[in-house]
CSV table of C-alpha atoms and ligand atoms in Angstrom, one decimal:
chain,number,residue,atom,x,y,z
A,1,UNK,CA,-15.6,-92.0,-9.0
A,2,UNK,CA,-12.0,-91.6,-8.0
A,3,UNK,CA,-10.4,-88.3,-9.7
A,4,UNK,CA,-6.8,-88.3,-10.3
A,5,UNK,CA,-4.1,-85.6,-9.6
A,6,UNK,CA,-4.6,-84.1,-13.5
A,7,UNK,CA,-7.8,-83.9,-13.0
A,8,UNK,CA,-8.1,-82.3,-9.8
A,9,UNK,CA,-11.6,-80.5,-10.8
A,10,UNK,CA,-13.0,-83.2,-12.3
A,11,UNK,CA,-15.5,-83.7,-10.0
A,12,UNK,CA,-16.7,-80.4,-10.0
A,13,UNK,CA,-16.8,-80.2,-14.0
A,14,UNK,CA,-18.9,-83.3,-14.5
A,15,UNK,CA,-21.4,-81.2,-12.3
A,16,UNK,CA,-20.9,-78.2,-14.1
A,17,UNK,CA,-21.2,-79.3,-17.5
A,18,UNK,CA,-24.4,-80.8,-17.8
A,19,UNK,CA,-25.9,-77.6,-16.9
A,20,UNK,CA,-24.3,-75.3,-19.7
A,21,UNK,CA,-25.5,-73.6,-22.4
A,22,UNK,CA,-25.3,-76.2,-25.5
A,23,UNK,CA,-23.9,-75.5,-28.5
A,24,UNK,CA,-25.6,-78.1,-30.9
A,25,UNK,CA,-24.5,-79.5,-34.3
A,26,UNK,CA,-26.7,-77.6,-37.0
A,27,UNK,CA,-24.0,-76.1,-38.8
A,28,UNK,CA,-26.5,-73.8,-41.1
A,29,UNK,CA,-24.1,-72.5,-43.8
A,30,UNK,CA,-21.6,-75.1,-44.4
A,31,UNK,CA,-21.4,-76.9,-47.4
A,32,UNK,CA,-19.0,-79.3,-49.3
A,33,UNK,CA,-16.7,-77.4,-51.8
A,34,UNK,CA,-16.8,-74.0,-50.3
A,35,UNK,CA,-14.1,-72.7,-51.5
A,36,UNK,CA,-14.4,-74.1,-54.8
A,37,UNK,CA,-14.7,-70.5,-56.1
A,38,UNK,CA,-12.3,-68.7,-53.8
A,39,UNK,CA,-9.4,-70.5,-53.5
A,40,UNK,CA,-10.0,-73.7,-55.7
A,41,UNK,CA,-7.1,-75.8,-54.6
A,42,UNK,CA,-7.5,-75.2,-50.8
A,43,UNK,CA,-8.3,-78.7,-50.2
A,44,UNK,CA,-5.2,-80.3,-52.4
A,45,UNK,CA,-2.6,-78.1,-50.8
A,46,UNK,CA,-4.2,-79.3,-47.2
A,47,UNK,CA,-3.7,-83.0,-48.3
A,48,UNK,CA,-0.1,-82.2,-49.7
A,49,UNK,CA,1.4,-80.4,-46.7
A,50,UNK,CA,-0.7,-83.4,-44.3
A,51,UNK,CA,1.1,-85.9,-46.4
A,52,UNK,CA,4.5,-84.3,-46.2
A,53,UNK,CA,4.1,-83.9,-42.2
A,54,UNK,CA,3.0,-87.8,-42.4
A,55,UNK,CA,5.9,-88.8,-43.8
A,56,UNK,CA,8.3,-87.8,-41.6
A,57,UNK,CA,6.3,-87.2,-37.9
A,58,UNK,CA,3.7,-90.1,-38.4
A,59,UNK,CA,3.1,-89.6,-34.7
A,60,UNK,CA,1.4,-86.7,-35.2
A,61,UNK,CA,-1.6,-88.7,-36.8
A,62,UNK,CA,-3.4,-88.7,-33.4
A,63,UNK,CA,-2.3,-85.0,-32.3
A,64,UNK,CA,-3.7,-83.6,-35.4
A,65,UNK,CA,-7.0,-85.8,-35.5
A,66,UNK,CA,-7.3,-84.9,-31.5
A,67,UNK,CA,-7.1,-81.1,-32.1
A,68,UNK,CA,-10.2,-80.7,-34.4
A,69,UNK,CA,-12.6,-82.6,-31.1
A,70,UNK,CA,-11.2,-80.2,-29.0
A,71,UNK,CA,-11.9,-77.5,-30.8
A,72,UNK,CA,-15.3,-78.8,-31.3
A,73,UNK,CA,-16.2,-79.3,-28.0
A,74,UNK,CA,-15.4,-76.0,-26.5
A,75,UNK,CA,-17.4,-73.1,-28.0
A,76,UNK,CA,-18.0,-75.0,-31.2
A,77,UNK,CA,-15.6,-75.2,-33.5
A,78,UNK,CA,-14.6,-72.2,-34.7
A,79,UNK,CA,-10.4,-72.6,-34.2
A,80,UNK,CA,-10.1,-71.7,-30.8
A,81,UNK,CA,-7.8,-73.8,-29.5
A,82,UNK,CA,-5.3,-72.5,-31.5
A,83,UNK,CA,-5.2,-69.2,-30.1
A,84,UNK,CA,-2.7,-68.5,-27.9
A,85,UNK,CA,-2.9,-66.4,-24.6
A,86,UNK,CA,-0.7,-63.7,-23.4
A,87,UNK,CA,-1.4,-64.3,-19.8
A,88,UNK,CA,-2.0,-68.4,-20.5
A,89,UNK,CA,-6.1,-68.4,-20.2
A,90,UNK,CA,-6.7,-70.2,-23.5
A,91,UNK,CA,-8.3,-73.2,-24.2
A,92,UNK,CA,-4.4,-74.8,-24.8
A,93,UNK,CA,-3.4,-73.9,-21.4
A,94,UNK,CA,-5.8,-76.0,-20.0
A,95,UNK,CA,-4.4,-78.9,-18.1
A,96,UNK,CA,-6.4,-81.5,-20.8
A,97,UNK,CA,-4.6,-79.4,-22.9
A,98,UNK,CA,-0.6,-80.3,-21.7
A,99,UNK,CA,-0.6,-82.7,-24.1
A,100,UNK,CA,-2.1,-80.9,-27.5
A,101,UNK,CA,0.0,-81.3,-30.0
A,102,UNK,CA,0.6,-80.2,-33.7
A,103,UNK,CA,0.0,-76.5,-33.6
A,104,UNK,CA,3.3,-75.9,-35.7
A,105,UNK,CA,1.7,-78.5,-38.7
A,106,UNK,CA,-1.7,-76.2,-38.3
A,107,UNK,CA,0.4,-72.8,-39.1
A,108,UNK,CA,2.3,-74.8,-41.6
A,109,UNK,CA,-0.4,-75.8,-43.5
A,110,UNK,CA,-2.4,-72.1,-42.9
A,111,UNK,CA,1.0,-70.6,-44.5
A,112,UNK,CA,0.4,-72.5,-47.4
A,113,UNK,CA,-3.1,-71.7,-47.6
A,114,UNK,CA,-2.2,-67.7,-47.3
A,115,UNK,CA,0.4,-68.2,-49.8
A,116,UNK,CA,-2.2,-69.4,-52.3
A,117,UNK,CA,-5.1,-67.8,-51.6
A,118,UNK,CA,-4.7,-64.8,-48.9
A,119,UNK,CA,-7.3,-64.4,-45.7
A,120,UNK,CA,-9.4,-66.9,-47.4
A,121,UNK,CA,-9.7,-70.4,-45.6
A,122,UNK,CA,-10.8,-69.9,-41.8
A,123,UNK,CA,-8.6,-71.8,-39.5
A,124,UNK,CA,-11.4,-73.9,-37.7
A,125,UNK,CA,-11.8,-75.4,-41.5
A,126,UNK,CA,-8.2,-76.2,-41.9
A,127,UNK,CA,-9.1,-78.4,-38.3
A,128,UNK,CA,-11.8,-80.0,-39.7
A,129,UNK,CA,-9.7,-80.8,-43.2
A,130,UNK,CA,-6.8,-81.9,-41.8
A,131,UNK,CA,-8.7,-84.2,-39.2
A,132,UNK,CA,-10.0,-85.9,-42.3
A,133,UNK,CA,-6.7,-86.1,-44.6
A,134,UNK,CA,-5.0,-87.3,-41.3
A,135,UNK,CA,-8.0,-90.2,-40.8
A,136,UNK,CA,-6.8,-91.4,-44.7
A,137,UNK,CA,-3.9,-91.2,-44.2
A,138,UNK,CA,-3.8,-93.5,-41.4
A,139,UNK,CA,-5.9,-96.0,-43.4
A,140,UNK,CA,-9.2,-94.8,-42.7
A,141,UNK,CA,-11.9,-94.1,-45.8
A,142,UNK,CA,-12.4,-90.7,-47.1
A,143,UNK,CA,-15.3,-88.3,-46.6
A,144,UNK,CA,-16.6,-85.0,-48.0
A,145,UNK,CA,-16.0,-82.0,-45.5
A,146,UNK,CA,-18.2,-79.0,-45.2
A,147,UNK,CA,-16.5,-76.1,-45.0
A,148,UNK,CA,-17.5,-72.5,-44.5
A,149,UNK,CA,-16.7,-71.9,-40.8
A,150,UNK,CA,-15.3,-68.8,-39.7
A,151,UNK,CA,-13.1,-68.4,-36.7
A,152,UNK,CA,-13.8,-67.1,-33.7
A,153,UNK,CA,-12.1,-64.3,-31.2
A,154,UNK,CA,-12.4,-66.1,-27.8
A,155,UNK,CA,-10.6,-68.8,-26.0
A,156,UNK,CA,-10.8,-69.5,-22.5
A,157,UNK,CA,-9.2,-72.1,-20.6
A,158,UNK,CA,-12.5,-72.0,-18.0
A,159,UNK,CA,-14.7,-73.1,-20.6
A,160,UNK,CA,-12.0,-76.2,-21.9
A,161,UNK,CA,-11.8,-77.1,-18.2
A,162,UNK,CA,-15.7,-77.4,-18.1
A,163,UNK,CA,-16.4,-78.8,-21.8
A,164,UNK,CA,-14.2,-81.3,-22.1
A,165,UNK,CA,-15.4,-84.8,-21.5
A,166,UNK,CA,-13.2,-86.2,-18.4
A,167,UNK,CA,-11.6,-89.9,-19.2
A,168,UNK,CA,-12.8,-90.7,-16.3
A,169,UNK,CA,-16.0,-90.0,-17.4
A,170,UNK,CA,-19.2,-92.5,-17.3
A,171,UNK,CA,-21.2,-93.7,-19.6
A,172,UNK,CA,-24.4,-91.4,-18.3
A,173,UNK,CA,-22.0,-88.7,-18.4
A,174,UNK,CA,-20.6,-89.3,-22.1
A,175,UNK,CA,-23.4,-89.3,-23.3
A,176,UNK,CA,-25.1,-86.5,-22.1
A,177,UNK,CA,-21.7,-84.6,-23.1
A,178,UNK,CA,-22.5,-85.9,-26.4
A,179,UNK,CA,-26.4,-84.9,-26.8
A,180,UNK,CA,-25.9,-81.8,-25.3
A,181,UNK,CA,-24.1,-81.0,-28.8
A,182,UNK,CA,-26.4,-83.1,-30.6
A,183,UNK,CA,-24.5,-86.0,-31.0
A,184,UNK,CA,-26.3,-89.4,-30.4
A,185,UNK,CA,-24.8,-92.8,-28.9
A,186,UNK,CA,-24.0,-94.3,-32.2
A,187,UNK,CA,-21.9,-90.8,-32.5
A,188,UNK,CA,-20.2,-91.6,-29.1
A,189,UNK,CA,-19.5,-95.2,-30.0
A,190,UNK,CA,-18.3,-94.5,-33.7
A,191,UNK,CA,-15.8,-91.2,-32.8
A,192,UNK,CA,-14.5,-93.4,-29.5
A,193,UNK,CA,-12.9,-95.1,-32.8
A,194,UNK,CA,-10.7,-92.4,-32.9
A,195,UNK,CA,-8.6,-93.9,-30.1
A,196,UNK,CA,-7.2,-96.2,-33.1
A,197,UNK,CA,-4.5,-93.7,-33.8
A,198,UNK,CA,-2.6,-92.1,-30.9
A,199,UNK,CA,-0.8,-91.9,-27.7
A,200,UNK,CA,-1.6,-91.1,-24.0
A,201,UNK,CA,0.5,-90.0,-21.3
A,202,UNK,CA,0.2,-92.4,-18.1
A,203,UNK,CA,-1.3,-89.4,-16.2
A,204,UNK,CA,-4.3,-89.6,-18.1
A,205,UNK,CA,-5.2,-93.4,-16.2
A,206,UNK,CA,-2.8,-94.1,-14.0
A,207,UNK,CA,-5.8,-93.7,-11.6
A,208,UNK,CA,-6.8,-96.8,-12.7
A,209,UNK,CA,-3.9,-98.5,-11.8
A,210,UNK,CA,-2.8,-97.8,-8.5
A,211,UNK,CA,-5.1,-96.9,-5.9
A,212,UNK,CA,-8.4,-97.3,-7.8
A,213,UNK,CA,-11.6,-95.9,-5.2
A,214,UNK,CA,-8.9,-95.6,-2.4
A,215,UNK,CA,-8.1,-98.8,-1.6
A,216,UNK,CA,-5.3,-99.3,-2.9
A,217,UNK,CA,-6.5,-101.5,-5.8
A,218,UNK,CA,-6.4,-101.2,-9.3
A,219,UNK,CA,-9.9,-100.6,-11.2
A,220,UNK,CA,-11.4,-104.3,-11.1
A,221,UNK,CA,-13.1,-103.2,-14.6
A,222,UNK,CA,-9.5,-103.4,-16.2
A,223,UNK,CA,-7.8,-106.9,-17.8
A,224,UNK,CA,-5.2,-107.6,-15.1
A,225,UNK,CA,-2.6,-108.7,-17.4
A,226,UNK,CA,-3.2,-105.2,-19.0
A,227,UNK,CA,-2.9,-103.8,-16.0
A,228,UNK,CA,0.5,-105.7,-15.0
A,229,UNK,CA,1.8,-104.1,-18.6
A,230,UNK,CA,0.8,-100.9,-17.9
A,231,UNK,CA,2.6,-100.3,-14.9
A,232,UNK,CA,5.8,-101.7,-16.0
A,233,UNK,CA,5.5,-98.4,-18.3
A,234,UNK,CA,3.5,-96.0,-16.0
A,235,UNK,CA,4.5,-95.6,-12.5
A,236,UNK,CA,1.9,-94.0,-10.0
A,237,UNK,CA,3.1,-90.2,-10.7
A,238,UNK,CA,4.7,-90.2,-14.1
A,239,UNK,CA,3.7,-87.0,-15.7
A,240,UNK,CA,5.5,-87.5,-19.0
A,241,UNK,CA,5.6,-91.3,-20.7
A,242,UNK,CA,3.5,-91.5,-23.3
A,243,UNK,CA,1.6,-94.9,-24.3
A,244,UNK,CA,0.0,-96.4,-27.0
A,245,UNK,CA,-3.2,-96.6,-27.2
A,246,UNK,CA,-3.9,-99.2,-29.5
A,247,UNK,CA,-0.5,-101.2,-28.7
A,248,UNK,CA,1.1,-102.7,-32.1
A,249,UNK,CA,-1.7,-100.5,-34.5
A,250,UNK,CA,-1.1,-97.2,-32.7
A,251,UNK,CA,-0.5,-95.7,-36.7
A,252,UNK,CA,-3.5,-97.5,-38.2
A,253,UNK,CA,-6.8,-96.3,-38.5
A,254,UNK,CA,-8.8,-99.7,-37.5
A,255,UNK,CA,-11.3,-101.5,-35.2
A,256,UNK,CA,-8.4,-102.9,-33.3
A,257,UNK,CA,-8.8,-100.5,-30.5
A,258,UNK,CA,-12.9,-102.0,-29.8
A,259,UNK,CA,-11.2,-105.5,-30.1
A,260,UNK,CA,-9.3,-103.8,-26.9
A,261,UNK,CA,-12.3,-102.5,-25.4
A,262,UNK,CA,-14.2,-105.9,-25.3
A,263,UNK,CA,-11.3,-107.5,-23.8
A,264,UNK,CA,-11.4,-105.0,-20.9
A,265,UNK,CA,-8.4,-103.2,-22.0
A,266,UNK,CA,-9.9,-99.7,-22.8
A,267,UNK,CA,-7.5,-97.1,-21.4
A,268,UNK,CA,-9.8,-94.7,-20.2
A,269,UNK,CA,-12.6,-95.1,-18.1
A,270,UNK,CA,-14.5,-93.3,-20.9
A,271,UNK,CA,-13.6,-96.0,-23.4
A,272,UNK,CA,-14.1,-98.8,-21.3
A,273,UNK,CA,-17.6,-97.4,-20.2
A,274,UNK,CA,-18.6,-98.1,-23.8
A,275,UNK,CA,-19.3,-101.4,-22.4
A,276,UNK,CA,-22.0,-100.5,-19.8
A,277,UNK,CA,-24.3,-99.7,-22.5
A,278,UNK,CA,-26.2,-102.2,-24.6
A,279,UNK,CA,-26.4,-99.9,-28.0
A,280,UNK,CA,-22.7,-98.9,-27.5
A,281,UNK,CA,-21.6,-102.6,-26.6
A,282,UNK,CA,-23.7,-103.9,-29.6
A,283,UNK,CA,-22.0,-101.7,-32.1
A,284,UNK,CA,-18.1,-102.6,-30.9
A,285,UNK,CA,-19.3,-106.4,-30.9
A,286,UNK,CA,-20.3,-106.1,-34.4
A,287,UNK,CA,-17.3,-104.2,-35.9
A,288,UNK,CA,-15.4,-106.7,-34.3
A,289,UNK,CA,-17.3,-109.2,-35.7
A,290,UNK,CA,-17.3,-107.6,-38.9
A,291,UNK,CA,-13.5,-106.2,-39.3
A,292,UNK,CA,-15.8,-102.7,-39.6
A,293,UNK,CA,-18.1,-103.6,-42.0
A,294,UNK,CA,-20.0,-99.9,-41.2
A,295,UNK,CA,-17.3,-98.4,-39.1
A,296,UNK,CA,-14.6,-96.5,-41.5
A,297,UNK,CA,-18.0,-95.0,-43.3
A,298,UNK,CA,-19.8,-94.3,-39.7
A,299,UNK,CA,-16.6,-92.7,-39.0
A,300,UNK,CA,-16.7,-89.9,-41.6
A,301,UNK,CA,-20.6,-89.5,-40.7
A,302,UNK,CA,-20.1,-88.7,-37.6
A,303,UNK,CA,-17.1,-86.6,-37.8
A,304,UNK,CA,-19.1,-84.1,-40.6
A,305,UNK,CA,-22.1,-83.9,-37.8
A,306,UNK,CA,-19.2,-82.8,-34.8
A,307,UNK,CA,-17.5,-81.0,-37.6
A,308,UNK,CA,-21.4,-78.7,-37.0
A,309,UNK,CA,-21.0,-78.3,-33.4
A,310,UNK,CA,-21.5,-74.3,-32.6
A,311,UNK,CA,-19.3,-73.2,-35.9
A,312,UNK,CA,-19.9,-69.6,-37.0
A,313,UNK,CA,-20.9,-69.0,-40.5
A,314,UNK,CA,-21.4,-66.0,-43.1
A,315,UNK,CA,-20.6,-62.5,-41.8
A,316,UNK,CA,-19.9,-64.2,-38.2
A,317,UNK,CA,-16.5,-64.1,-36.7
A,318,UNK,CA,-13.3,-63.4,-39.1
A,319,UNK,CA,-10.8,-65.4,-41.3
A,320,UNK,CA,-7.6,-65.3,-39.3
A,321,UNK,CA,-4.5,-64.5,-41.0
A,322,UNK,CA,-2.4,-66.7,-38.0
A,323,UNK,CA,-4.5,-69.1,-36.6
A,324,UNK,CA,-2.5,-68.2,-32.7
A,325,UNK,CA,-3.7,-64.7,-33.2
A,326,UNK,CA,-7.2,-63.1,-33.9
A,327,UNK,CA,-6.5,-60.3,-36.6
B,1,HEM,C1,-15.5,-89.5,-25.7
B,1,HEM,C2,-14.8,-88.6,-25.0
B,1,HEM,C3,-13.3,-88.6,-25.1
B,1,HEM,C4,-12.4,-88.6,-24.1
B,1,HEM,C5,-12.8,-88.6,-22.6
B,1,HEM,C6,-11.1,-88.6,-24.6
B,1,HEM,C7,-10.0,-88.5,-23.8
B,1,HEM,C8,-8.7,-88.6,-24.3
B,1,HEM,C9,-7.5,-88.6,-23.5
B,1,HEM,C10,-7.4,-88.5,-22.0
B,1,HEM,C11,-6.4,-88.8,-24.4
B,1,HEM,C12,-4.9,-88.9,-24.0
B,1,HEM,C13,-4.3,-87.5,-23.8
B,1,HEM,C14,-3.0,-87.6,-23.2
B,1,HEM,O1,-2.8,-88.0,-22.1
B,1,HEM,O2,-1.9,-87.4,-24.0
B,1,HEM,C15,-6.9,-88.8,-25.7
B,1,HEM,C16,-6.2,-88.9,-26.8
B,1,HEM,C17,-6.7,-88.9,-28.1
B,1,HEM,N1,-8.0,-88.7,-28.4
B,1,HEM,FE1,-9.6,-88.7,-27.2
B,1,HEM,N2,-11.2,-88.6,-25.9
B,1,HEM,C18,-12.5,-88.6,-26.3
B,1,HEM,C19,-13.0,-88.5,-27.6
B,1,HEM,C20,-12.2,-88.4,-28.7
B,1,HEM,C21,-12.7,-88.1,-30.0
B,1,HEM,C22,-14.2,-87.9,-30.4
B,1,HEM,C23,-11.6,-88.1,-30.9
B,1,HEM,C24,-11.6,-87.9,-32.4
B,1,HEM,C25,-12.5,-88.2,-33.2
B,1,HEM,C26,-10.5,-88.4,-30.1
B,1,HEM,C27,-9.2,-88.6,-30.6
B,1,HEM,C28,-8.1,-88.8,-29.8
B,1,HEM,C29,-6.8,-89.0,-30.4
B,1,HEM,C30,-6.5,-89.2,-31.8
B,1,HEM,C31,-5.9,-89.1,-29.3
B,1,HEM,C32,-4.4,-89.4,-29.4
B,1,HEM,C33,-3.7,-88.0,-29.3
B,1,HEM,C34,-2.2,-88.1,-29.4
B,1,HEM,O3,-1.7,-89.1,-30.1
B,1,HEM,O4,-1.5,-87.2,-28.9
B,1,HEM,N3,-10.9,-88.5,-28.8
B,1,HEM,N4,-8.3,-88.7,-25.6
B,2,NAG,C1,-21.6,-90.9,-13.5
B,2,NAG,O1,-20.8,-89.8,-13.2
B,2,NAG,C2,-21.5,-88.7,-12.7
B,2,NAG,C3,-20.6,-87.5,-12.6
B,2,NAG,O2,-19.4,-87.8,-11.9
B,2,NAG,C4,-22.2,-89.0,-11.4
B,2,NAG,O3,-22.9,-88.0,-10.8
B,2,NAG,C5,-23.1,-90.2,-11.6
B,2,NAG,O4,-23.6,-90.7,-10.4
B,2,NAG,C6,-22.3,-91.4,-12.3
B,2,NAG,N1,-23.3,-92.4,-12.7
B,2,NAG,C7,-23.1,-93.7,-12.4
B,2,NAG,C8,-24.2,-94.6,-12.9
B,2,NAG,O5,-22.2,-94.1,-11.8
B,3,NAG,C1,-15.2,-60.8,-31.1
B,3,NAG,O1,-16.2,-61.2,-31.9
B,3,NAG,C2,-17.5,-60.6,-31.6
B,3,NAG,C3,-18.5,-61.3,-32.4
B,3,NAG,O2,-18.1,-61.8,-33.6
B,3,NAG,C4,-17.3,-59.1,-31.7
B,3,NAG,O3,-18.5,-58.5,-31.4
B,3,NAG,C5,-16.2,-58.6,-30.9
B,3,NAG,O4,-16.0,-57.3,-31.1
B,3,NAG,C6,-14.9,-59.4,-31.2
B,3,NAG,N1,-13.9,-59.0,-30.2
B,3,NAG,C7,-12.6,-58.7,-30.6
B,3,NAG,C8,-11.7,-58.4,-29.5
B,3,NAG,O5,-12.3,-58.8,-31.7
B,4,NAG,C1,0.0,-74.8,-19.6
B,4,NAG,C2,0.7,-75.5,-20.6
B,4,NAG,O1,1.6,-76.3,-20.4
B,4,NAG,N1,0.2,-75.3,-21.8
B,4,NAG,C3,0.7,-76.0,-23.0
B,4,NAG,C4,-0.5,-76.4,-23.9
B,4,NAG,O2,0.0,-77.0,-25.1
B,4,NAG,C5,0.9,-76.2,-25.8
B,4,NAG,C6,1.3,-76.9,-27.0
B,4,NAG,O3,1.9,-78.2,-26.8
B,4,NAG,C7,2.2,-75.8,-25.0
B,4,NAG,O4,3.0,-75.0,-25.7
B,4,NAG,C8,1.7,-75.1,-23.7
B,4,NAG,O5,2.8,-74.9,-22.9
């Protein structure tokens, strides 16, 4: 597999990561309604700053829905990639990471919450809340969050180099990334969804495009009239243009983007791969078929089981009072 210039280690992480430790989805100590006691209207004033930020930066649906899987997928998610780094060795400095967006909604919202109710709601929660005020807002169905993480004091920009899932990746190696944290195939199928809402900068495929394996083709898995569009927006080493993902329904939370998928016009390798698998292939055939008859609810299933991934709980960790800065 060809690895492009912004993922220049790419190779060596789809080695590495199959052999670290894993940080599964039990989430022991979570529950719905945590702070029901504490800080009873945490979860309102969430939902009325998201919708505020909606409705004047819609765009940063897919920014804000994007943070809480990265968080997840490096050390669990207990708010890491939202800590900043004096010296630039945090999980945001990672080069996935150029293109993380929304940190300024997070502190808005965590302002809010301290206003309310002070050193009470944990920042990795506020992730996992706004991910799903962000999904209904966008026209996806609601779903009950746990809450009860607590955040955590390290962030490392080795470990989001290594623990991210490449879009380059495979289907062998998505889902092993994915069982590794105790997520299954439907789980990679369903949260692949999340690609409904967003943007991508060219850099992220323009592998694809020019020079595919090194001769100077582009990759013969792609639609060639996609491909034809996509370069008249991404030239070979455009660093900056962003793209939608789901052209024409990049702001609505539907199948649209598997009808892409089955036409060959998945942007990433690791969408596209969802093809080379028969349970994955079956499940995008029949939301397809279905306009998502099980989709929008698979959706919120599957985001409360990655919402478990490696989160700290009880007396672990601390409740940060800035969510770019452990106490
Ligand atoms: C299966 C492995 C995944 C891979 C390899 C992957 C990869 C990517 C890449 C490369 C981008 C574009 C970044 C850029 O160039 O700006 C992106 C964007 C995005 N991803 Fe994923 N992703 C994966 C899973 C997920 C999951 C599980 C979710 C959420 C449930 C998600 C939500 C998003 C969203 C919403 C965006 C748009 C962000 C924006 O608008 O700025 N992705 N993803
Ligand atoms: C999938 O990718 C991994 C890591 O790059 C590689 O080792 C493996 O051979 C690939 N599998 C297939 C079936 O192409
Ligand atoms: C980070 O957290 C761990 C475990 O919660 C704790 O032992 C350690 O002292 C903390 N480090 C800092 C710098 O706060
Ligand atoms: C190295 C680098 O460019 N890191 C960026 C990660 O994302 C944040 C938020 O967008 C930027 O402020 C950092 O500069």
């Amino acid at each position: 597999m060809a690895c492009p210039k912004l993922f220049l280690s790419c190779l060596l992480l789809q080695l590495v990561f199959l052999f670290l430790v894993p940080e599964v989805a039990q989430g022991q100590g979570l529950k719905v309604g945590f702070y029901q006691k504490a800080c009873p209207n945490a979860e309102a004033i969430v939902k009325e700053v998201i919708g505020q930020v909606m409705s004047v930066a819609p765009s940063l649906s897919g920014p804000l829905l994007r943070l809480h899987f990265h968080d997840c997928f490096v050390r669990g998610c207990e708010g890491s990639v939202l800590l900043n780094s004096p010296t630039h060795q945090a999980e945001k400095d990672a080069l996935p990471n150029l293109s993380l967006r929304g940190f300024e909604t997070i502190d808005r919202v965590k302002t809010a919450l301290e206003k309310a109710c002070p050193g009470i709601v944990s920042c990795a929660d506020i992730l996992a809340l706004v991910a799903r005020d962000v999904v209904v807002a966008t026209g996806g169905l609601t779903y009950d969050v746990e809450t009860g993480r607590r955040d955590g004091n390290v962030s490392s920009l080795d470990e989001a180099d290594q623990n991210l899932v490449p879009p380059t990746a495979n289907i062998t190696t998505l889902k092993a990334g994915f069982a590794r944290r105790g997520l299954s195939v439907k789980d990679l199928v369903v949260l692949s969804g999340g690609h409904t809402i967003g943007t991508s900068h060219c850099s992220s495929f323009t592998y694809r495009l020019y020079n595919f394996a090194g001769n100077g083709n582009a990759d013969p898995t792609l639609d060639s009239n996609y491909i034809a569009r996509l370069k008249l927006k991404c030239k070979q080493n455009d660093q900056t243009t962003l793209v939608e993902m789901d052209p024409g329904s990049v702001r609505t939370f539907d199948v649209k983007y598997f009808n892409l998928i089955l036409k060959r016009r998945g942007l990433f390798n690791s969408d596209s791969a969802l093809l080379d698998d028969s349970q994955t292939k079956a499940y995008l055939e029949l939301q397809v078929k279905t306009g998502g008859s099980t989709f929008f609810k698979d959706f919120g299933v599957s985001m409360v089981k990655m919402g478990r991934i490696g989160v700290l709980t009880g007396t672990a960790g601390e409740v940060r009072k800035v969510c770019s800065k452990i106490n």
